[in-house]
Amino acid sequence: MPQTDSAAEGARILTICNACRYCEGYCAVFPAMEHRRAFAGADLNFLANLCHNCAECYYACQYAPPHAFAVNVPRVLAEIRAQSYRQYAWSNGRYTAGVFALGAVLAFVFARSAGPRFYDVIPHAFMVAVFGTISGFVLAALAIGAIRSAKEFGVRWDTKALARAAADVLTLEYLRSGGAGCTYPTERHSGARRWFHHCTFYGFLLCFASTTVAALYHYGLGRLAPYPYTSLPVLLGTFGGVGLLVGPAGLYWLKRRRDPATADANQNSMDLTFLSLLFATSLTGLLLLVLRASSGMAPMLLIHLALVAALFATLPYGKFVHGIYRSLALLRYALEQRGGR
Ligand code: SF4
Ligand code: SF4
């Protein structure tokens, strides 16, 4: 990681925290920090990706502004985190993602033809070609980021540490409203954020499961979409879609109420783009379900597919990557907790 103003500020603040240690029960960042004497490079990236920006340490801090020490852990770690995203990303792929997103949107908008079924509007082979190409690119770009961050964090295979990290990820352990006895104003928001995040994460997984089951129906059973309302792909997609409406809307609402002093304003567009794409994709998917027997099916299908393509093509360069890097940071943390430094 190159030495930047944020890196220097992060090292200064964490050195103060390491002497103070008042917040050590709040999250994984402070116990991990206490294993270190100096803060630079890979260590800063690791700590920044452990932080989920709840801001509870900021409100607890006796050295926060207007104190002369001006300690603001959530904001400096957010800045370092954003730099780490750029560092890990496959930089040449950024333009490819933009071209894919734009090309897919145009392809779906202009590929319209008439017919009562989905595949009359968009031929199945065309859909497979577009999404197959985008998926190959997205998987490669995400894998590059994951390998780079895993290498920097120094993670390795350890079954118990993996199980611990997976449990932390699946339950959002460190969004359970601060440390023991925390009574700061963000406590309520952390709890709400945790549940909205759960709606988003599990909603995304259910939609993915719906697509996978639909592919099995198509290729394994020879059953073509659209499927009945009570079929497994539709039920999974409906529950997932509702989660992807509630979760991103709730996260956006919380973001609007957030104290700007504790956030990195430069990340607003990245966050809002991701939340908007998730929400719009889900909304058009559910509308497609309602309109599928009407004349509104064809335009809604095209809009929905264009949004899905844009969402997928931009995954490696948006907020989505935080899930990968935070999971790997939690794995590193679990390894350290087991004495594996
Ligand atoms: S954030 Fe403030 S109170 Fe918490 S450990 Fe750092 S210096 Fe101490
Ligand atoms: S903002 Fe929250 S997660 Fe980040 S270091 Fe402070 S208490 Fe921990």
mmCIF file of C-alpha atoms and ligand atoms in Angstrom:
data_model
loop_
_atom_site.group_PDB
_atom_site.id
_atom_site.type_symbol
_atom_site.label_atom_id
_atom_site.label_comp_id
_atom_site.label_asym_id
_atom_site.label_seq_id
_atom_site.Cartn_x
_atom_site.Cartn_y
_atom_site.Cartn_z
ATOM 1 C CA MET A 1 0.000 0.000 0.000
ATOM 2 C CA PRO A 2 1.516 3.397 -0.940
ATOM 3 C CA GLN A 3 2.105 5.892 1.865
ATOM 4 C CA THR A 4 -0.715 8.420 1.670
ATOM 5 C CA ASP A 5 -2.189 11.111 3.909
ATOM 6 C CA SER A 6 -4.839 8.628 5.050
ATOM 7 C CA ALA A 7 -2.223 5.966 5.785
ATOM 8 C CA ALA A 8 -0.133 8.439 7.813
ATOM 9 C CA GLU A 9 -3.235 9.646 9.663
ATOM 10 C CA GLY A 10 -4.314 6.038 10.271
ATOM 11 C CA ALA A 11 -0.913 5.207 11.763
ATOM 12 C CA ARG A 12 -1.066 8.308 13.997
ATOM 13 C CA ILE A 13 -4.581 7.564 15.268
ATOM 14 C CA LEU A 14 -4.019 3.842 15.834
ATOM 15 C CA THR A 15 -0.851 4.605 17.786
ATOM 16 C CA ILE A 16 -2.952 6.760 20.134
ATOM 17 C CA CYS A 17 -5.626 4.036 20.347
ATOM 18 C CA ASN A 18 -2.985 1.433 21.109
ATOM 19 C CA ALA A 19 -1.901 3.447 24.140
ATOM 20 C CA CYS A 20 -5.479 4.139 25.232
ATOM 21 C CA ARG A 21 -7.266 0.825 24.512
ATOM 22 C CA TYR A 22 -10.539 2.066 25.956
ATOM 23 C CA CYS A 23 -12.508 0.631 22.992
ATOM 24 C CA GLU A 24 -11.046 -2.855 23.049
ATOM 25 C CA GLY A 25 -14.423 -4.512 23.634
ATOM 26 C CA TYR A 26 -16.225 -2.766 20.764
ATOM 27 C CA CYS A 27 -15.254 -4.825 17.740
ATOM 28 C CA ALA A 28 -12.495 -6.956 16.247
ATOM 29 C CA VAL A 29 -10.383 -3.956 15.179
ATOM 30 C CA PHE A 30 -9.090 -3.065 18.643
ATOM 31 C CA PRO A 31 -8.003 -6.564 19.794
ATOM 32 C CA ALA A 32 -6.289 -7.002 16.407
ATOM 33 C CA MET A 33 -4.614 -3.601 16.790
ATOM 34 C CA GLU A 34 -3.233 -4.615 20.197
ATOM 35 C CA HIS A 35 -1.190 -7.362 18.523
ATOM 36 C CA ARG A 36 0.770 -4.664 16.690
ATOM 37 C CA ARG A 37 3.265 -1.958 17.534
ATOM 38 C CA ALA A 38 3.442 -0.128 14.187
ATOM 39 C CA PHE A 39 0.750 0.529 11.599
ATOM 40 C CA ALA A 40 1.485 0.576 7.893
ATOM 41 C CA GLY A 41 0.856 -1.250 4.631
ATOM 42 C CA ALA A 42 -0.782 -4.642 4.950
ATOM 43 C CA ASP A 43 -1.606 -4.167 8.648
ATOM 44 C CA LEU A 44 -3.513 -0.951 7.945
ATOM 45 C CA ASN A 45 -5.444 -2.565 5.094
ATOM 46 C CA PHE A 46 -6.283 -5.542 7.295
ATOM 47 C CA LEU A 47 -7.550 -3.354 10.170
ATOM 48 C CA ALA A 48 -9.473 -1.086 7.781
ATOM 49 C CA ASN A 49 -11.288 -4.056 6.266
ATOM 50 C CA LEU A 50 -12.120 -5.422 9.723
ATOM 51 C CA CYS A 51 -13.941 -2.172 10.553
ATOM 52 C CA HIS A 52 -17.606 -2.014 9.568
ATOM 53 C CA ASN A 53 -17.866 1.715 10.233
ATOM 54 C CA CYS A 54 -20.412 1.591 13.073
ATOM 55 C CA ALA A 55 -18.843 4.774 14.553
ATOM 56 C CA GLU A 56 -19.336 3.631 18.148
ATOM 57 C CA CYS A 57 -15.668 4.145 18.978
ATOM 58 C CA TYR A 58 -15.972 7.737 17.713
ATOM 59 C CA TYR A 59 -18.775 8.589 20.161
ATOM 60 C CA ALA A 60 -16.959 6.844 22.993
ATOM 61 C CA CYS A 61 -13.674 8.604 22.353
ATOM 62 C CA GLN A 62 -12.435 11.264 24.750
ATOM 63 C CA TYR A 63 -9.840 12.270 22.121
ATOM 64 C CA ALA A 64 -12.310 12.832 19.269
ATOM 65 C CA PRO A 65 -12.674 16.378 17.870
ATOM 66 C CA PRO A 66 -12.674 19.038 19.268
ATOM 67 C CA HIS A 67 -9.851 17.439 21.317
ATOM 68 C CA ALA A 68 -6.451 18.358 19.883
ATOM 69 C CA PHE A 69 -5.687 14.681 19.131
ATOM 70 C CA ALA A 70 -8.659 14.677 16.693
ATOM 71 C CA VAL A 71 -9.067 10.892 16.820
ATOM 72 C CA ASN A 72 -11.611 9.700 14.257
ATOM 73 C CA VAL A 73 -11.145 5.973 13.740
ATOM 74 C CA PRO A 74 -14.207 5.237 11.547
ATOM 75 C CA ARG A 75 -13.439 7.914 8.993
ATOM 76 C CA VAL A 76 -9.734 7.224 8.587
ATOM 77 C CA LEU A 77 -10.334 3.480 8.326
ATOM 78 C CA ALA A 78 -13.062 4.133 5.721
ATOM 79 C CA GLU A 79 -10.568 6.152 3.652
ATOM 80 C CA ILE A 80 -7.918 3.432 3.906
ATOM 81 C CA ARG A 81 -10.513 0.798 3.050
ATOM 82 C CA ALA A 82 -11.464 2.641 -0.148
ATOM 83 C CA GLN A 83 -7.775 2.798 -1.122
ATOM 84 C CA SER A 84 -7.445 -0.929 -0.489
ATOM 85 C CA TYR A 85 -10.373 -1.605 -2.871
ATOM 86 C CA ARG A 86 -8.506 0.247 -5.615
ATOM 87 C CA GLN A 87 -5.260 -1.525 -4.757
ATOM 88 C CA TYR A 88 -6.777 -5.025 -4.956
ATOM 89 C CA ALA A 89 -8.960 -4.424 -8.014
ATOM 90 C CA TRP A 90 -7.907 -5.603 -11.466
ATOM 91 C CA SER A 91 -7.355 -2.085 -12.772
ATOM 92 C CA ASN A 92 -7.508 -2.924 -16.490
ATOM 93 C CA GLY A 93 -10.846 -4.600 -15.952
ATOM 94 C CA ARG A 94 -12.514 -1.379 -14.824
ATOM 95 C CA TYR A 95 -13.023 -0.200 -18.420
ATOM 96 C CA THR A 96 -14.095 -3.663 -19.522
ATOM 97 C CA ALA A 97 -16.780 -3.616 -16.809
ATOM 98 C CA GLY A 98 -18.062 -0.280 -18.088
ATOM 99 C CA VAL A 99 -18.151 -1.522 -21.679
ATOM 100 C CA PHE A 100 -19.923 -4.740 -20.625
ATOM 101 C CA ALA A 101 -22.481 -2.840 -18.558
ATOM 102 C CA LEU A 102 -23.231 -0.375 -21.360
ATOM 103 C CA GLY A 103 -23.155 -3.020 -24.094
ATOM 104 C CA ALA A 104 -25.509 -5.316 -22.192
ATOM 105 C CA VAL A 105 -27.954 -2.493 -21.493
ATOM 106 C CA LEU A 106 -27.989 -1.502 -25.190
ATOM 107 C CA ALA A 107 -28.243 -5.120 -26.328
ATOM 108 C CA PHE A 108 -31.299 -5.763 -24.185
ATOM 109 C CA VAL A 109 -32.919 -2.467 -25.073
ATOM 110 C CA PHE A 110 -32.560 -3.021 -28.839
ATOM 111 C CA ALA A 111 -33.088 -6.790 -28.938
ATOM 112 C CA ARG A 112 -36.809 -6.507 -28.461
ATOM 113 C CA SER A 113 -39.214 -8.636 -30.486
ATOM 114 C CA ALA A 114 -42.845 -9.602 -29.880
ATOM 115 C CA GLY A 115 -44.235 -12.752 -28.299
ATOM 116 C CA PRO A 116 -46.096 -14.039 -25.232
ATOM 117 C CA ARG A 117 -43.171 -15.884 -23.602
ATOM 118 C CA PHE A 118 -39.841 -14.664 -22.202
ATOM 119 C CA TYR A 119 -37.816 -16.386 -24.892
ATOM 120 C CA ASP A 120 -39.949 -14.851 -27.655
ATOM 121 C CA VAL A 121 -38.772 -11.451 -26.432
ATOM 122 C CA ILE A 122 -35.147 -12.408 -25.770
ATOM 123 C CA PRO A 123 -33.871 -15.626 -27.402
ATOM 124 C CA HIS A 124 -32.457 -17.990 -24.797
ATOM 125 C CA ALA A 125 -29.136 -18.325 -26.636
ATOM 126 C CA PHE A 126 -28.720 -14.523 -26.679
ATOM 127 C CA MET A 127 -29.389 -14.302 -22.953
ATOM 128 C CA VAL A 128 -26.908 -17.095 -22.223
ATOM 129 C CA ALA A 129 -24.259 -15.453 -24.433
ATOM 130 C CA VAL A 130 -24.585 -12.049 -22.712
ATOM 131 C CA PHE A 131 -24.699 -13.326 -19.137
ATOM 132 C CA GLY A 132 -22.109 -16.038 -19.776
ATOM 133 C CA THR A 133 -19.624 -13.436 -21.044
ATOM 134 C CA ILE A 134 -20.299 -11.035 -18.176
ATOM 135 C CA SER A 135 -20.132 -13.818 -15.571
ATOM 136 C CA GLY A 136 -16.753 -15.023 -16.874
ATOM 137 C CA PHE A 137 -15.334 -11.513 -16.626
ATOM 138 C CA VAL A 138 -16.867 -10.835 -13.191
ATOM 139 C CA LEU A 139 -15.604 -14.113 -11.707
ATOM 140 C CA ALA A 140 -12.087 -13.448 -13.022
ATOM 141 C CA ALA A 141 -12.041 -9.866 -11.684
ATOM 142 C CA LEU A 142 -13.412 -10.897 -8.260
ATOM 143 C CA ALA A 143 -10.916 -13.774 -8.051
ATOM 144 C CA ILE A 144 -8.003 -11.409 -8.736
ATOM 145 C CA GLY A 145 -9.138 -9.068 -5.934
ATOM 146 C CA ALA A 146 -9.680 -11.971 -3.537
ATOM 147 C CA ILE A 147 -6.249 -13.489 -4.256
ATOM 148 C CA ARG A 148 -4.469 -10.150 -3.825
ATOM 149 C CA SER A 149 -6.183 -9.358 -0.523
ATOM 150 C CA ALA A 150 -5.808 -12.912 0.815
ATOM 151 C CA LYS A 151 -2.103 -12.729 0.028
ATOM 152 C CA GLU A 152 -1.698 -9.387 1.756
ATOM 153 C CA PHE A 153 -3.688 -10.444 4.839
ATOM 154 C CA GLY A 154 -1.674 -13.667 5.006
ATOM 155 C CA VAL A 155 -4.662 -15.992 5.285
ATOM 156 C CA ARG A 156 -4.253 -19.755 5.120
ATOM 157 C CA TRP A 157 -6.387 -22.843 5.502
ATOM 158 C CA ASP A 158 -7.442 -23.556 9.069
ATOM 159 C CA THR A 159 -10.787 -25.285 9.499
ATOM 160 C CA LYS A 160 -11.603 -23.853 12.930
ATOM 161 C CA ALA A 161 -10.641 -20.321 11.943
ATOM 162 C CA LEU A 162 -12.687 -20.683 8.742
ATOM 163 C CA ALA A 163 -15.716 -21.823 10.738
ATOM 164 C CA ARG A 164 -15.305 -18.897 13.161
ATOM 165 C CA ALA A 165 -14.977 -16.365 10.318
ATOM 166 C CA ALA A 166 -17.958 -17.867 8.453
ATOM 167 C CA ALA A 167 -20.108 -17.596 11.587
ATOM 168 C CA ASP A 168 -19.039 -13.949 12.046
ATOM 169 C CA VAL A 169 -19.915 -13.184 8.421
ATOM 170 C CA LEU A 170 -23.266 -14.990 8.404
ATOM 171 C CA THR A 171 -24.437 -13.465 11.697
ATOM 172 C CA LEU A 172 -22.743 -10.053 11.290
ATOM 173 C CA GLU A 173 -21.359 -10.585 14.765
ATOM 174 C CA TYR A 174 -19.665 -7.174 14.945
ATOM 175 C CA LEU A 175 -22.798 -5.252 14.016
ATOM 176 C CA ARG A 176 -24.504 -6.439 17.188
ATOM 177 C CA SER A 177 -24.487 -2.850 18.473
ATOM 178 C CA GLY A 178 -21.066 -2.237 19.893
ATOM 179 C CA GLY A 179 -19.258 -3.828 22.751
ATOM 180 C CA ALA A 180 -20.642 -5.018 26.039
ATOM 181 C CA GLY A 181 -22.612 -2.274 27.750
ATOM 182 C CA CYS A 182 -22.291 0.199 24.890
ATOM 183 C CA THR A 183 -24.969 2.895 25.255
ATOM 184 C CA TYR A 184 -23.963 5.341 22.545
ATOM 185 C CA PRO A 185 -26.436 6.800 20.040
ATOM 186 C CA THR A 186 -25.289 4.563 17.206
ATOM 187 C CA GLU A 187 -26.258 1.435 19.137
ATOM 188 C CA ARG A 188 -29.825 1.556 17.821
ATOM 189 C CA HIS A 189 -28.571 2.209 14.287
ATOM 190 C CA SER A 190 -26.107 -0.673 14.420
ATOM 191 C CA GLY A 191 -28.943 -3.065 15.285
ATOM 192 C CA ALA A 192 -31.107 -1.756 12.416
ATOM 193 C CA ARG A 193 -28.152 -1.789 10.046
ATOM 194 C CA ARG A 194 -27.477 -5.398 10.913
ATOM 195 C CA TRP A 195 -31.042 -6.449 10.007
ATOM 196 C CA PHE A 196 -31.154 -4.376 6.814
ATOM 197 C CA HIS A 197 -27.806 -5.879 5.842
ATOM 198 C CA HIS A 198 -29.189 -9.352 6.552
ATOM 199 C CA CYS A 199 -32.181 -8.609 4.261
ATOM 200 C CA THR A 200 -29.772 -7.504 1.515
ATOM 201 C CA PHE A 201 -27.286 -10.360 1.894
ATOM 202 C CA TYR A 202 -29.797 -13.185 2.225
ATOM 203 C CA GLY A 203 -32.063 -11.578 -0.387
ATOM 204 C CA PHE A 204 -29.146 -11.646 -2.821
ATOM 205 C CA LEU A 205 -28.425 -15.306 -1.970
ATOM 206 C CA LEU A 206 -32.092 -16.289 -2.447
ATOM 207 C CA CYS A 207 -32.211 -14.573 -5.854
ATOM 208 C CA PHE A 208 -29.011 -16.363 -6.834
ATOM 209 C CA ALA A 209 -30.547 -19.664 -5.656
ATOM 210 C CA SER A 210 -33.680 -18.898 -7.695
ATOM 211 C CA THR A 211 -31.612 -18.414 -10.869
ATOM 212 C CA THR A 212 -29.654 -21.609 -10.177
ATOM 213 C CA VAL A 213 -32.811 -23.691 -9.643
ATOM 214 C CA ALA A 214 -34.377 -22.179 -12.781
ATOM 215 C CA ALA A 215 -31.274 -23.216 -14.755
ATOM 216 C CA LEU A 216 -31.645 -26.767 -13.368
ATOM 217 C CA TYR A 217 -35.302 -26.790 -14.408
ATOM 218 C CA HIS A 218 -34.350 -25.590 -17.893
ATOM 219 C CA TYR A 219 -31.370 -27.841 -18.584
ATOM 220 C CA GLY A 220 -32.122 -30.784 -16.285
ATOM 221 C CA LEU A 221 -35.904 -31.092 -16.592
ATOM 222 C CA GLY A 222 -36.532 -29.353 -19.892
ATOM 223 C CA ARG A 223 -39.065 -27.013 -18.241
ATOM 224 C CA LEU A 224 -39.076 -23.512 -19.738
ATOM 225 C CA ALA A 225 -39.790 -20.242 -17.918
ATOM 226 C CA PRO A 226 -42.119 -18.716 -16.827
ATOM 227 C CA TYR A 227 -42.775 -21.064 -13.880
ATOM 228 C CA PRO A 228 -45.914 -21.198 -11.690
ATOM 229 C CA TYR A 229 -46.185 -18.807 -8.725
ATOM 230 C CA THR A 230 -45.814 -21.705 -6.292
ATOM 231 C CA SER A 231 -42.732 -23.202 -8.013
ATOM 232 C CA LEU A 232 -39.404 -23.189 -6.197
ATOM 233 C CA PRO A 233 -37.613 -20.661 -8.470
ATOM 234 C CA VAL A 234 -40.486 -18.171 -8.161
ATOM 235 C CA LEU A 235 -40.799 -18.578 -4.380
ATOM 236 C CA LEU A 236 -37.038 -18.160 -3.880
ATOM 237 C CA GLY A 237 -36.978 -15.150 -6.213
ATOM 238 C CA THR A 238 -39.986 -13.536 -4.538
ATOM 239 C CA PHE A 239 -38.608 -13.823 -1.001
ATOM 240 C CA GLY A 240 -35.179 -12.753 -2.206
ATOM 241 C CA GLY A 241 -36.671 -9.847 -4.133
ATOM 242 C CA VAL A 242 -38.555 -8.581 -1.084
ATOM 243 C CA GLY A 243 -35.321 -8.786 0.934
ATOM 244 C CA LEU A 244 -33.553 -6.797 -1.776
ATOM 245 C CA LEU A 245 -36.216 -4.089 -1.579
ATOM 246 C CA VAL A 246 -36.289 -3.796 2.203
ATOM 247 C CA GLY A 247 -32.522 -4.129 2.788
ATOM 248 C CA PRO A 248 -31.150 -1.516 0.348
ATOM 249 C CA ALA A 249 -34.001 0.913 1.168
ATOM 250 C CA GLY A 250 -33.254 0.572 4.888
ATOM 251 C CA LEU A 251 -29.501 0.935 4.400
ATOM 252 C CA TYR A 252 -30.101 4.069 2.318
ATOM 253 C CA TRP A 253 -32.388 5.481 5.017
ATOM 254 C CA LEU A 254 -29.715 4.864 7.671
ATOM 255 C CA LYS A 255 -27.073 6.385 5.437
ATOM 256 C CA ARG A 256 -29.102 9.600 5.184
ATOM 257 C CA ARG A 257 -29.268 9.782 8.998
ATOM 258 C CA ARG A 258 -25.596 9.107 9.492
ATOM 259 C CA ASP A 259 -23.248 11.637 11.100
ATOM 260 C CA PRO A 260 -21.114 12.794 8.115
ATOM 261 C CA ALA A 261 -18.129 13.346 10.423
ATOM 262 C CA THR A 262 -17.701 9.572 10.744
ATOM 263 C CA ALA A 263 -17.932 8.670 7.040
ATOM 264 C CA ASP A 264 -15.787 9.049 3.926
ATOM 265 C CA ALA A 265 -17.890 11.266 1.638
ATOM 266 C CA ASN A 266 -15.909 10.058 -1.396
ATOM 267 C CA GLN A 267 -17.594 6.657 -1.089
ATOM 268 C CA ASN A 268 -21.148 8.006 -1.316
ATOM 269 C CA SER A 269 -21.478 7.482 -5.060
ATOM 270 C CA MET A 270 -20.134 3.899 -4.829
ATOM 271 C CA ASP A 271 -22.562 3.047 -2.013
ATOM 272 C CA LEU A 272 -25.555 4.690 -3.654
ATOM 273 C CA THR A 273 -24.885 3.114 -7.059
ATOM 274 C CA PHE A 274 -24.814 -0.361 -5.549
ATOM 275 C CA LEU A 275 -27.899 0.160 -3.373
ATOM 276 C CA SER A 276 -29.832 1.718 -6.288
ATOM 277 C CA LEU A 277 -28.953 -1.107 -8.679
ATOM 278 C CA LEU A 278 -29.958 -3.744 -6.124
ATOM 279 C CA PHE A 279 -33.245 -1.986 -5.405
ATOM 280 C CA ALA A 280 -34.095 -1.333 -9.075
ATOM 281 C CA THR A 281 -33.184 -4.888 -10.113
ATOM 282 C CA SER A 282 -35.395 -6.305 -7.406
ATOM 283 C CA LEU A 283 -38.295 -3.944 -8.100
ATOM 284 C CA THR A 284 -38.324 -4.707 -11.832
ATOM 285 C CA GLY A 285 -38.015 -8.444 -11.106
ATOM 286 C CA LEU A 286 -41.095 -8.366 -8.889
ATOM 287 C CA LEU A 287 -42.990 -6.189 -11.400
ATOM 288 C CA LEU A 288 -42.084 -8.677 -14.102
ATOM 289 C CA LEU A 289 -43.665 -11.405 -11.999
ATOM 290 C CA VAL A 290 -46.876 -9.399 -11.712
ATOM 291 C CA LEU A 291 -46.956 -8.325 -15.388
ATOM 292 C CA ARG A 292 -45.783 -11.535 -16.998
ATOM 293 C CA ALA A 293 -49.161 -12.418 -18.527
ATOM 294 C CA SER A 294 -49.779 -8.885 -19.821
ATOM 295 C CA SER A 295 -48.487 -6.689 -22.629
ATOM 296 C CA GLY A 296 -46.177 -5.042 -20.065
ATOM 297 C CA MET A 297 -44.084 -8.221 -19.845
ATOM 298 C CA ALA A 298 -41.760 -7.488 -22.804
ATOM 299 C CA PRO A 299 -40.637 -3.966 -21.806
ATOM 300 C CA MET A 300 -40.336 -4.972 -18.141
ATOM 301 C CA LEU A 301 -38.257 -8.046 -19.059
ATOM 302 C CA LEU A 302 -35.877 -5.898 -21.116
ATOM 303 C CA ILE A 303 -35.506 -3.290 -18.364
ATOM 304 C CA HIS A 304 -34.977 -5.988 -15.744
ATOM 305 C CA LEU A 305 -32.348 -7.851 -17.759
ATOM 306 C CA ALA A 306 -30.508 -4.624 -18.566
ATOM 307 C CA LEU A 307 -30.386 -3.763 -14.842
ATOM 308 C CA VAL A 308 -29.218 -7.268 -13.892
ATOM 309 C CA ALA A 309 -26.456 -7.055 -16.499
ATOM 310 C CA ALA A 310 -25.343 -3.613 -15.257
ATOM 311 C CA LEU A 311 -25.400 -4.831 -11.641
ATOM 312 C CA PHE A 312 -23.295 -7.904 -12.414
ATOM 313 C CA ALA A 313 -20.790 -6.145 -14.664
ATOM 314 C CA THR A 314 -20.040 -3.540 -11.987
ATOM 315 C CA LEU A 315 -19.769 -5.961 -9.033
ATOM 316 C CA PRO A 316 -15.930 -6.093 -8.993
ATOM 317 C CA TYR A 317 -15.661 -2.283 -8.864
ATOM 318 C CA GLY A 318 -18.421 -1.409 -6.422
ATOM 319 C CA LYS A 319 -19.464 -1.866 -2.841
ATOM 320 C CA PHE A 320 -19.985 -5.598 -3.386
ATOM 321 C CA VAL A 321 -16.260 -6.260 -2.897
ATOM 322 C CA HIS A 322 -16.412 -5.234 0.760
ATOM 323 C CA GLY A 323 -18.036 -8.601 1.458
ATOM 324 C CA ILE A 324 -15.007 -10.460 0.095
ATOM 325 C CA TYR A 325 -12.325 -8.340 1.765
ATOM 326 C CA ARG A 326 -14.103 -8.167 5.130
ATOM 327 C CA SER A 327 -14.621 -11.935 5.116
ATOM 328 C CA LEU A 328 -10.898 -12.458 4.473
ATOM 329 C CA ALA A 329 -10.006 -9.929 7.199
ATOM 330 C CA LEU A 330 -12.272 -11.822 9.617
ATOM 331 C CA LEU A 331 -10.504 -15.041 8.638
ATOM 332 C CA ARG A 332 -7.150 -13.415 9.380
ATOM 333 C CA TYR A 333 -8.538 -12.198 12.698
ATOM 334 C CA ALA A 334 -9.785 -15.693 13.568
ATOM 335 C CA LEU A 335 -6.326 -17.079 12.731
ATOM 336 C CA GLU A 336 -4.714 -14.523 15.044
ATOM 337 C CA GLN A 337 -7.159 -15.362 17.803
ATOM 338 C CA ARG A 338 -5.992 -18.962 17.499
ATOM 339 C CA GLY A 339 -2.396 -17.846 17.918
ATOM 340 C CA GLY A 340 -1.434 -17.936 14.254
ATOM 341 C CA ARG A 341 0.353 -14.614 13.739
HETATM 342 S S1 SF4 B 1 -11.049 5.586 19.735
HETATM 343 FE FE1 SF4 B 1 -10.477 7.004 21.378
HETATM 344 S S2 SF4 B 1 -11.237 6.037 23.247
HETATM 345 FE FE2 SF4 B 1 -11.229 4.449 21.672
HETATM 346 S S3 SF4 B 1 -9.233 3.429 21.901
HETATM 347 FE FE3 SF4 B 1 -8.964 5.056 20.362
HETATM 348 S S4 SF4 B 1 -8.235 6.827 21.534
HETATM 349 FE FE4 SF4 B 1 -9.118 5.404 23.008
HETATM 350 S S1 SF4 B 2 -16.139 2.234 13.712
HETATM 351 FE FE1 SF4 B 2 -17.034 0.464 14.769
HETATM 352 S S2 SF4 B 2 -16.133 -1.296 13.723
HETATM 353 FE FE2 SF4 B 2 -14.872 0.489 13.181
HETATM 354 S S3 SF4 B 2 -13.220 0.508 14.672
HETATM 355 FE FE3 SF4 B 2 -14.858 1.812 15.511
HETATM 356 S S4 SF4 B 2 -16.084 0.424 16.835
HETATM 357 FE FE4 SF4 B 2 -14.829 -0.853 15.475
#
